[in-house]
mmCIF file of C-alpha atoms in Angstrom:
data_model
loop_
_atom_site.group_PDB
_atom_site.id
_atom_site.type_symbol
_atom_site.label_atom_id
_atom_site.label_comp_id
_atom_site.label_asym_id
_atom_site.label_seq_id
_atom_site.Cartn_x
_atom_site.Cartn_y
_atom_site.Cartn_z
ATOM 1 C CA UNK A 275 -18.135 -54.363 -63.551
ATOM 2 C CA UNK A 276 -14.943 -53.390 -65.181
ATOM 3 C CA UNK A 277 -12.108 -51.491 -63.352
ATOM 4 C CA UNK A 278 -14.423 -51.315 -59.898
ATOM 5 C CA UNK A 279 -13.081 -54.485 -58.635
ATOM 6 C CA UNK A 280 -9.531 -53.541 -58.427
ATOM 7 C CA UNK A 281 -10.918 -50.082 -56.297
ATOM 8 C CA UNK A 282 -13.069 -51.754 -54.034
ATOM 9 C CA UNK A 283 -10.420 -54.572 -53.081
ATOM 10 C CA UNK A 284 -8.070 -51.239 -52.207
ATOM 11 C CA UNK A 285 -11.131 -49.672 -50.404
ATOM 12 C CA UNK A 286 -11.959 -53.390 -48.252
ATOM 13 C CA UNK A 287 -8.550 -53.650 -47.244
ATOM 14 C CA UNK A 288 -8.923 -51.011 -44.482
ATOM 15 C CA UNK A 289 -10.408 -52.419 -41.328
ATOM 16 C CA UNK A 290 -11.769 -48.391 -41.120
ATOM 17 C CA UNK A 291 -15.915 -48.897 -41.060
ATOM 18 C CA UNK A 292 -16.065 -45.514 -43.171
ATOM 19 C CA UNK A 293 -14.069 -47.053 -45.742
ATOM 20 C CA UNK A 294 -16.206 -50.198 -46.060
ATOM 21 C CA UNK A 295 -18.978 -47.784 -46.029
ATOM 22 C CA UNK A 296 -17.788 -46.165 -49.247
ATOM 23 C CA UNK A 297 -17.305 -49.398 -50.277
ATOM 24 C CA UNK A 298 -20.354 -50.844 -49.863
ATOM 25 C CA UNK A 299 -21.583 -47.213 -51.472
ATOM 26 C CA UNK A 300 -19.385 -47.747 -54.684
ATOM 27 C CA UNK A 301 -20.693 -51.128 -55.295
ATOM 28 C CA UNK A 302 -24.906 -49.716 -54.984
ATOM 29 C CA UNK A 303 -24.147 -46.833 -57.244
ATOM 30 C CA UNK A 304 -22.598 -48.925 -59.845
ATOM 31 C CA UNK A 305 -24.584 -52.089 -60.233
ATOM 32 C CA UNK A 306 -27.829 -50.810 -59.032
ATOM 33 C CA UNK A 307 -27.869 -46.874 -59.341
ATOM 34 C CA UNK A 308 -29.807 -46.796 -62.135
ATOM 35 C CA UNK A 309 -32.495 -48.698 -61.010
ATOM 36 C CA UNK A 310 -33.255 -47.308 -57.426
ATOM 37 C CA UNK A 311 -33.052 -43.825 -58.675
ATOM 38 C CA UNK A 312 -35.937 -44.817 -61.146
ATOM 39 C CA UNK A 313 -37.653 -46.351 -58.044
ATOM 40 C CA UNK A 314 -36.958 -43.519 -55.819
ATOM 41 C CA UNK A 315 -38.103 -41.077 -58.993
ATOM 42 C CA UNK A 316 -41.053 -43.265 -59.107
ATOM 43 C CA UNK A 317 -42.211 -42.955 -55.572
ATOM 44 C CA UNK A 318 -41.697 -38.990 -54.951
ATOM 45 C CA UNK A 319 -43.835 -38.828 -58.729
ATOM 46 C CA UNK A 320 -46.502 -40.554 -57.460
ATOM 47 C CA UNK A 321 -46.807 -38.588 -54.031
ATOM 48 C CA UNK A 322 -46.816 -35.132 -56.096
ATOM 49 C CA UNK A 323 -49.341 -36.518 -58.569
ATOM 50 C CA UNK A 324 -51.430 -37.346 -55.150
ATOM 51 C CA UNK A 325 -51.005 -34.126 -54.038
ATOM 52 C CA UNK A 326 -52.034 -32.708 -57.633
ATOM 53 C CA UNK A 327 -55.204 -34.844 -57.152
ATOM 54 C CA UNK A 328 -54.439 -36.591 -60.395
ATOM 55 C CA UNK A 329 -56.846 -39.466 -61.012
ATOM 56 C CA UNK A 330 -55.634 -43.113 -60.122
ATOM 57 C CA UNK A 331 -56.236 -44.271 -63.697
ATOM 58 C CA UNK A 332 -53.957 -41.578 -64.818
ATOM 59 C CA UNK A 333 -51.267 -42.517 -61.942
ATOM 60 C CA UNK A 334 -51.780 -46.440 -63.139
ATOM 61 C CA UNK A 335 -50.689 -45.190 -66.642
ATOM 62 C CA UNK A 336 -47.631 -43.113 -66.025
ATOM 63 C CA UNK A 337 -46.213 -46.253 -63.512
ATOM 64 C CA UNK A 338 -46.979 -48.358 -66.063
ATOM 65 C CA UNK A 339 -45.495 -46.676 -68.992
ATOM 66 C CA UNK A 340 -42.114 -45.874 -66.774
ATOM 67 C CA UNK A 341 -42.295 -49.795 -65.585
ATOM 68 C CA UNK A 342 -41.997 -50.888 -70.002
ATOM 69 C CA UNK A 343 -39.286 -48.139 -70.175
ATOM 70 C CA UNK A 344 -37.199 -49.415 -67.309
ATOM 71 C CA UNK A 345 -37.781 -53.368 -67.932
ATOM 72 C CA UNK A 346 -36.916 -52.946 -71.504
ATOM 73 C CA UNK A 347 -33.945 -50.652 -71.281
ATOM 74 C CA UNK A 348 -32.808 -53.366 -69.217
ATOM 75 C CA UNK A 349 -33.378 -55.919 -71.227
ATOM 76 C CA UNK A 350 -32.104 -54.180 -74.611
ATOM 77 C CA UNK A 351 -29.355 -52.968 -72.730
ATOM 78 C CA UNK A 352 -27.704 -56.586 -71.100
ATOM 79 C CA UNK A 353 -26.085 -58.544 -74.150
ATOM 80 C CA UNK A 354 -23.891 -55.035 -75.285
ATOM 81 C CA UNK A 355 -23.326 -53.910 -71.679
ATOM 82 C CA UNK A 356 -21.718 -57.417 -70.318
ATOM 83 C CA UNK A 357 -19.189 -57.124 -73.445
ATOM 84 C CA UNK A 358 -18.670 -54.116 -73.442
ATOM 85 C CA UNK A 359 -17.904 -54.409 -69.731
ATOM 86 C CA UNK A 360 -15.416 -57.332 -70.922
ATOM 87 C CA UNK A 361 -13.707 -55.261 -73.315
ATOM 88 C CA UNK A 362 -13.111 -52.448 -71.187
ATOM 89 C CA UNK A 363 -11.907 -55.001 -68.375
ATOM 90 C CA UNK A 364 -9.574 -56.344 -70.979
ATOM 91 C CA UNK A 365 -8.362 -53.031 -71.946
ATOM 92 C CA UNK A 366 -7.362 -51.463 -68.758
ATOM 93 C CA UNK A 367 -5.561 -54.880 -67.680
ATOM 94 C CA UNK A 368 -3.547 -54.451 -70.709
ATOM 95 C CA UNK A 369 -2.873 -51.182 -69.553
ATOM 96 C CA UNK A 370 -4.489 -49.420 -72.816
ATOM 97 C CA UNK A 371 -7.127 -47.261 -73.138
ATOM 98 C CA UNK A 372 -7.137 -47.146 -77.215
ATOM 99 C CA UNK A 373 -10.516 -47.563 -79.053
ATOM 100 C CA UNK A 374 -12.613 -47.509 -75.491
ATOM 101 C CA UNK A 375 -14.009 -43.753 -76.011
ATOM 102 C CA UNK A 376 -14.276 -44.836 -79.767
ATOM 103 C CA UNK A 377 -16.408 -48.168 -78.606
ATOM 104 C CA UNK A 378 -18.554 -46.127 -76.762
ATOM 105 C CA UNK A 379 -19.867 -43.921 -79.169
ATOM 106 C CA UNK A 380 -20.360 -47.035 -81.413
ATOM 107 C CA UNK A 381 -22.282 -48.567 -77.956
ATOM 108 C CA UNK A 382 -24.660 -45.639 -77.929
ATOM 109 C CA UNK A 383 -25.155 -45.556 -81.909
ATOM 110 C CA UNK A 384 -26.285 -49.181 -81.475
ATOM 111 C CA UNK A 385 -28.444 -48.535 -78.417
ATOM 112 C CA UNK A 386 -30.110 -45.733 -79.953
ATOM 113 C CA UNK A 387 -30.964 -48.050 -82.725
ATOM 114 C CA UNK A 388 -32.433 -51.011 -81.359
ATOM 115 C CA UNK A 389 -34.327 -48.918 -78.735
ATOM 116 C CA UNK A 390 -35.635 -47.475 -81.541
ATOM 117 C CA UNK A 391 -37.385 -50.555 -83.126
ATOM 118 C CA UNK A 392 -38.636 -51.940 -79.932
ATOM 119 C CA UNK A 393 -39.944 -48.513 -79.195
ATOM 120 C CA UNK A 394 -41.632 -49.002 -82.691
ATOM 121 C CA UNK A 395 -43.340 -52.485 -81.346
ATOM 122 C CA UNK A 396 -43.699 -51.441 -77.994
ATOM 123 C CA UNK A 397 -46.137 -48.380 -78.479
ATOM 124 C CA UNK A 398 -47.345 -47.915 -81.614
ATOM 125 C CA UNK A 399 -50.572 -50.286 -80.732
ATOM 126 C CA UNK A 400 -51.079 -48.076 -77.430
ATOM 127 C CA UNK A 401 -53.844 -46.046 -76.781
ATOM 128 C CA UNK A 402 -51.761 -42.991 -76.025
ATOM 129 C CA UNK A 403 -51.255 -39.928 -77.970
ATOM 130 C CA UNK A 404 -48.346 -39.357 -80.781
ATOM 131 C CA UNK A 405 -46.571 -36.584 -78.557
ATOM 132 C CA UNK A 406 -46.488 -39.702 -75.534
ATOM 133 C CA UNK A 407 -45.141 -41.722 -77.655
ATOM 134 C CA UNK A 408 -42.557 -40.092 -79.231
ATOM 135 C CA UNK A 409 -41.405 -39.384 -75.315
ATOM 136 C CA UNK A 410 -41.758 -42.899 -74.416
ATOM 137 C CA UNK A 411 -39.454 -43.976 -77.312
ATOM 138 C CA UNK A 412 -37.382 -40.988 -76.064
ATOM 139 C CA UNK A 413 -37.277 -42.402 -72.376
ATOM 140 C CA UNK A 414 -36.701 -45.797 -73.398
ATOM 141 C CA UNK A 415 -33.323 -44.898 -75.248
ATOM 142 C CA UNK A 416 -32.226 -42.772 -72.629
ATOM 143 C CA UNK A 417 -32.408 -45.360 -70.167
ATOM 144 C CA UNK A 418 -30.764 -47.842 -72.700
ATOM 145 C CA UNK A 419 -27.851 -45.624 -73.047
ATOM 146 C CA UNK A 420 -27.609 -44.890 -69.261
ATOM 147 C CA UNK A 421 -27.332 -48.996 -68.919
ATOM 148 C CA UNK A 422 -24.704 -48.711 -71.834
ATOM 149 C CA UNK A 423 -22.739 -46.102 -69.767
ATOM 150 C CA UNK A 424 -22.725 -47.655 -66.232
ATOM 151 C CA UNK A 425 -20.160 -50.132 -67.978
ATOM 152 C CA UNK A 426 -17.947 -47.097 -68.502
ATOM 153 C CA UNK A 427 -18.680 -45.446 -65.215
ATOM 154 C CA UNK A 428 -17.539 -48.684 -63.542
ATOM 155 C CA UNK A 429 -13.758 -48.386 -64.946
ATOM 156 C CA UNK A 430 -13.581 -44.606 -63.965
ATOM 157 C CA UNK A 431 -13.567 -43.606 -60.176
ATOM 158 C CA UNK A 432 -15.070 -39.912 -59.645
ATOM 159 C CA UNK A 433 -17.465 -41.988 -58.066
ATOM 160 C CA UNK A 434 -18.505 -38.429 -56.516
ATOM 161 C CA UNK A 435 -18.862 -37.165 -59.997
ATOM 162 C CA UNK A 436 -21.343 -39.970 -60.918
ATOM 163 C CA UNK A 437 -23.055 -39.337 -58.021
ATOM 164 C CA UNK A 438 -23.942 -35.799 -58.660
ATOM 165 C CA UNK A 439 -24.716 -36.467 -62.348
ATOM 166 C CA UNK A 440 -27.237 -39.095 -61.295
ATOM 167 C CA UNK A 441 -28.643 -36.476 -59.193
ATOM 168 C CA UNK A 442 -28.915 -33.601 -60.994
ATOM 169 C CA UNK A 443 -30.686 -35.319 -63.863
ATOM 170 C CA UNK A 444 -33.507 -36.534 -60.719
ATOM 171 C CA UNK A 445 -33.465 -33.162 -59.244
ATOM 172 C CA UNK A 446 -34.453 -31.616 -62.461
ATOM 173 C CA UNK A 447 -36.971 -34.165 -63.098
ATOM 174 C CA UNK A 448 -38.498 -33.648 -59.946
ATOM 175 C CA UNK A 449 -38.816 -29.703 -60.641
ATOM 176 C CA UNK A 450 -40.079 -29.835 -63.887
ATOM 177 C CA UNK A 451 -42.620 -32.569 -63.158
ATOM 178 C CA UNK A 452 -43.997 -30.383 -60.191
ATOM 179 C CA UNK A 453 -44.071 -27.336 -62.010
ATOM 180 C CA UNK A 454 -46.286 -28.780 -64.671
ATOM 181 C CA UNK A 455 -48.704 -30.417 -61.707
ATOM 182 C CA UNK A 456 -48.600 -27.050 -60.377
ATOM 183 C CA UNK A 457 -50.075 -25.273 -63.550
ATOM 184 C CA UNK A 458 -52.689 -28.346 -64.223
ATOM 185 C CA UNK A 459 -50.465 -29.816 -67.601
ATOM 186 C CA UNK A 460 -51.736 -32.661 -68.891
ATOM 187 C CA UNK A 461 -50.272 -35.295 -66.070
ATOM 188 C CA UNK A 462 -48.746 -38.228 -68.307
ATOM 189 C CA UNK A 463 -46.636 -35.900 -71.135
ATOM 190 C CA UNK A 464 -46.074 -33.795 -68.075
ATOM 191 C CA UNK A 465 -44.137 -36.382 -66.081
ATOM 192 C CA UNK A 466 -42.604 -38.510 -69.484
ATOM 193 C CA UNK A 467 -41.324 -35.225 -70.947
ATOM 194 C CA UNK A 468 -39.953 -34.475 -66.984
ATOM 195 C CA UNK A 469 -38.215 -37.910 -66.835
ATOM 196 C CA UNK A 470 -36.821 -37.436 -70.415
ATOM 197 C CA UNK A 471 -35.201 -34.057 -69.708
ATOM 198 C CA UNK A 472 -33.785 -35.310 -66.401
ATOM 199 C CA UNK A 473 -32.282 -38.378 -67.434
ATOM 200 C CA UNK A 474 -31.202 -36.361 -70.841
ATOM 201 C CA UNK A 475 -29.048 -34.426 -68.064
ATOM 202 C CA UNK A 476 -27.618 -37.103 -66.384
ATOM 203 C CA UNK A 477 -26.640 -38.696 -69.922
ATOM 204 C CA UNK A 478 -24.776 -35.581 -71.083
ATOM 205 C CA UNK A 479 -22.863 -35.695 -67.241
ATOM 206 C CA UNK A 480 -21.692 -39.142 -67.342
ATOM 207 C CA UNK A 481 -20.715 -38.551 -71.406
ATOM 208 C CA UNK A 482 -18.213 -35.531 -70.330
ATOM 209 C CA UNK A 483 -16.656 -37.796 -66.522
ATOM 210 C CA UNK A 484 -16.219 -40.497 -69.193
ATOM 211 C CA UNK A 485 -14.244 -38.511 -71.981
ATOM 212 C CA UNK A 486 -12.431 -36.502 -69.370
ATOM 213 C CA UNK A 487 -10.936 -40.323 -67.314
ATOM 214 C CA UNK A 488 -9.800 -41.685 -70.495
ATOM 215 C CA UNK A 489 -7.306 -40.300 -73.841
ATOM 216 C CA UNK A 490 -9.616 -39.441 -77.339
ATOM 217 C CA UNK A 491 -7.312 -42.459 -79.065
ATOM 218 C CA UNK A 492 -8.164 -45.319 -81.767
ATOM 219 C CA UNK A 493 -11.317 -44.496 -84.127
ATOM 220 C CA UNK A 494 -12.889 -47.991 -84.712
ATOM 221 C CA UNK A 495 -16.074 -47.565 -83.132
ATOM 222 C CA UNK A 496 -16.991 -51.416 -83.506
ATOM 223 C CA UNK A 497 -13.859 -52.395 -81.330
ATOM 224 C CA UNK A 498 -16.048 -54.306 -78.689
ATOM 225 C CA UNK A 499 -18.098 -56.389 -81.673
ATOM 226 C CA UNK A 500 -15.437 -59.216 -80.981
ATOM 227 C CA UNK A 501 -16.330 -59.317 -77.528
ATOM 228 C CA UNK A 502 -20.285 -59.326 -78.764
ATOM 229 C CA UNK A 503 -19.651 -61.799 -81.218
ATOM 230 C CA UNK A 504 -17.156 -63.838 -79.947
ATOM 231 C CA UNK A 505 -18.454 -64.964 -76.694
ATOM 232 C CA UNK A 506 -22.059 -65.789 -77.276
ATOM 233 C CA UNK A 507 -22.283 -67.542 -73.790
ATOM 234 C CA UNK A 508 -21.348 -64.554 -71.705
ATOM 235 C CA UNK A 509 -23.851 -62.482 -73.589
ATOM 236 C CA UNK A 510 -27.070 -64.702 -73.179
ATOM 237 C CA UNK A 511 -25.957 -65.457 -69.855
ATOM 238 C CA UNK A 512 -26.731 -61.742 -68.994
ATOM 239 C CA UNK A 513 -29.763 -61.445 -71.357
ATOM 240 C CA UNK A 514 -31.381 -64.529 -69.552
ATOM 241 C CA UNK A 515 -30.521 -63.221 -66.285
ATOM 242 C CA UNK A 516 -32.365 -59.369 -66.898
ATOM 243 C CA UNK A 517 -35.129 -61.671 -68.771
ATOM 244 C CA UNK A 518 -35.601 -64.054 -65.747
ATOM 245 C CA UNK A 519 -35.911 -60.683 -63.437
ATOM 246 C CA UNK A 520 -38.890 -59.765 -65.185
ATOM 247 C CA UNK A 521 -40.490 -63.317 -66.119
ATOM 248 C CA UNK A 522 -43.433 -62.563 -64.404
ATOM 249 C CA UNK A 523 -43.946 -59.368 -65.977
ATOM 250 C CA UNK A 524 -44.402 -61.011 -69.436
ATOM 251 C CA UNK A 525 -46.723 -63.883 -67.898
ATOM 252 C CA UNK A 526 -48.716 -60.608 -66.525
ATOM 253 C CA UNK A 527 -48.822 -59.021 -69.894
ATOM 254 C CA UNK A 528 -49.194 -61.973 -72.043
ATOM 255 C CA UNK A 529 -52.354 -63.506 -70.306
ATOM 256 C CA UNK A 530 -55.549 -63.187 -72.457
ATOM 257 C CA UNK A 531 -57.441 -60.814 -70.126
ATOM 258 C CA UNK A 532 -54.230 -58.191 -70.189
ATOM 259 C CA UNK A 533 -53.419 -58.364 -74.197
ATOM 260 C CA UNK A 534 -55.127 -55.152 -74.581
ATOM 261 C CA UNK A 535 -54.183 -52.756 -77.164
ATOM 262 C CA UNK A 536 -54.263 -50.013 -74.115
ATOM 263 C CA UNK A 537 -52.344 -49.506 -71.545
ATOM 264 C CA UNK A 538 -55.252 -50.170 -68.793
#
């Protein structure tokens, strides 16, 4: 990821075990935070629904609605997040920081978009209600944008920051999802709108640490498309990778017996 290699070869040349501790710790929260807090949010969701005596059915379709999010936001996310971690490792070797707050607003326009149309294809055949999917849609471009942002979060080190952003955005979700349990909402808006405002949170967070490590300069938005365009082998590389991760997944969802119209 760009800009953490150069900290964590500082941080591994100490023979100090706490230092290769926070080491270690840097490297997790970076490449994987993401995707154990969703796991982690995932697992304390299901033991309150459990404890709300919500019905397994019901459990079986919030898990599996989160699990399309995640795997798509993923997926959506790799191409644009392995150049724009390129660019920004380009950048900072050059010793500039010009266009890189500029790129990432034209990173999260792009996101938004295409998690937009797969949103579109991914749940407009479901048997859920509008309201569900309009917070599905919602969820899936949030975690596409968090994705987009971990490439940033890598080249800036208020690692503590991060950590507390990623946090507060689960800690919220947490509340607000057992609140609604508590007062017998409606279980699967209850817990997507919960995840939505959370990560929404968390978004916002890591937007302000990244504005505040690096200077407002440059305007062209599209700086990074060179990187996109330009090196076509770096960018399905990455896409085949996070496709490869979930190949069995597809083979799941594409058998005959599972290509239901539902989510059952």
């Amino acid at each position: 990821m760009a800009g953490i290699g150069f900290e964590l070869r500082r941080v591994f040349q100490s023979d100090k075990p706490s230092q290769k501790i926070c080491g270690y710790s840097y490297a997790l929260l970076i490449s994987a935070g993401p995707m154990l807090i969703s796991i982690l949010l995932l697992l304390i969701l299901h033991g309150l629904m459990r404890l709300a005596a919500v019905t397994v059915r019901e459990r079986e379709l919030i898990s599996a609605l989160i699990t399309y999010c995640f795997i798509f936001a993923l997926i959506i996310s790799s191409g644009p997040a392995i150049a724009a971690t390129r660019f920004i490792s380009d950048r900072l070797y050059l010793k500039s920081h010009k266009d890189i707050i500029a790129s990432l607003h034209g990173l999260l326009a792009f996101s938004c978009l295409t998690s937009i149309m797969f949103a579109l294809l991914l749940f407009s055949r479901l048997g859920i209600t509008l309201m569900v999917k309009i917070l599905a849609g919602q969820l899936l471009t949030e975690l596409t944008s968090l994705y987009i942002l971990m490439s940033f979060i890598s080249a800036v080190k208020a690692y503590k920051k991060v950590a507390a952003a990623l946090a507060a955005g689960s800690v919220l979700s947490i509340i607000l999802a057992g609140t609604g349990l508590i007062f017998h909402l409606n279980p699967l808006p209850t817990i997507i709108a919960a995840l939505v405002a959370g990560f929404g949170v968390s978004l916002l967070l890591l937007i302000s640490i990244i504005r505040g490590s690096f200077p407002v300069e440059g305007s062209e938005i599209f700086a990074f498309r060179n990187w996109l365009l330009y090196m076509p082998k770096l960018v399905l590389c990455n896409l085949l990778y996070a496709l490869a991760l979930f190949s069995h997944n597809f083979v799941i969802w594409l058998a005959p017996e599972n290509s239901q119209p539902a989510l059952n």
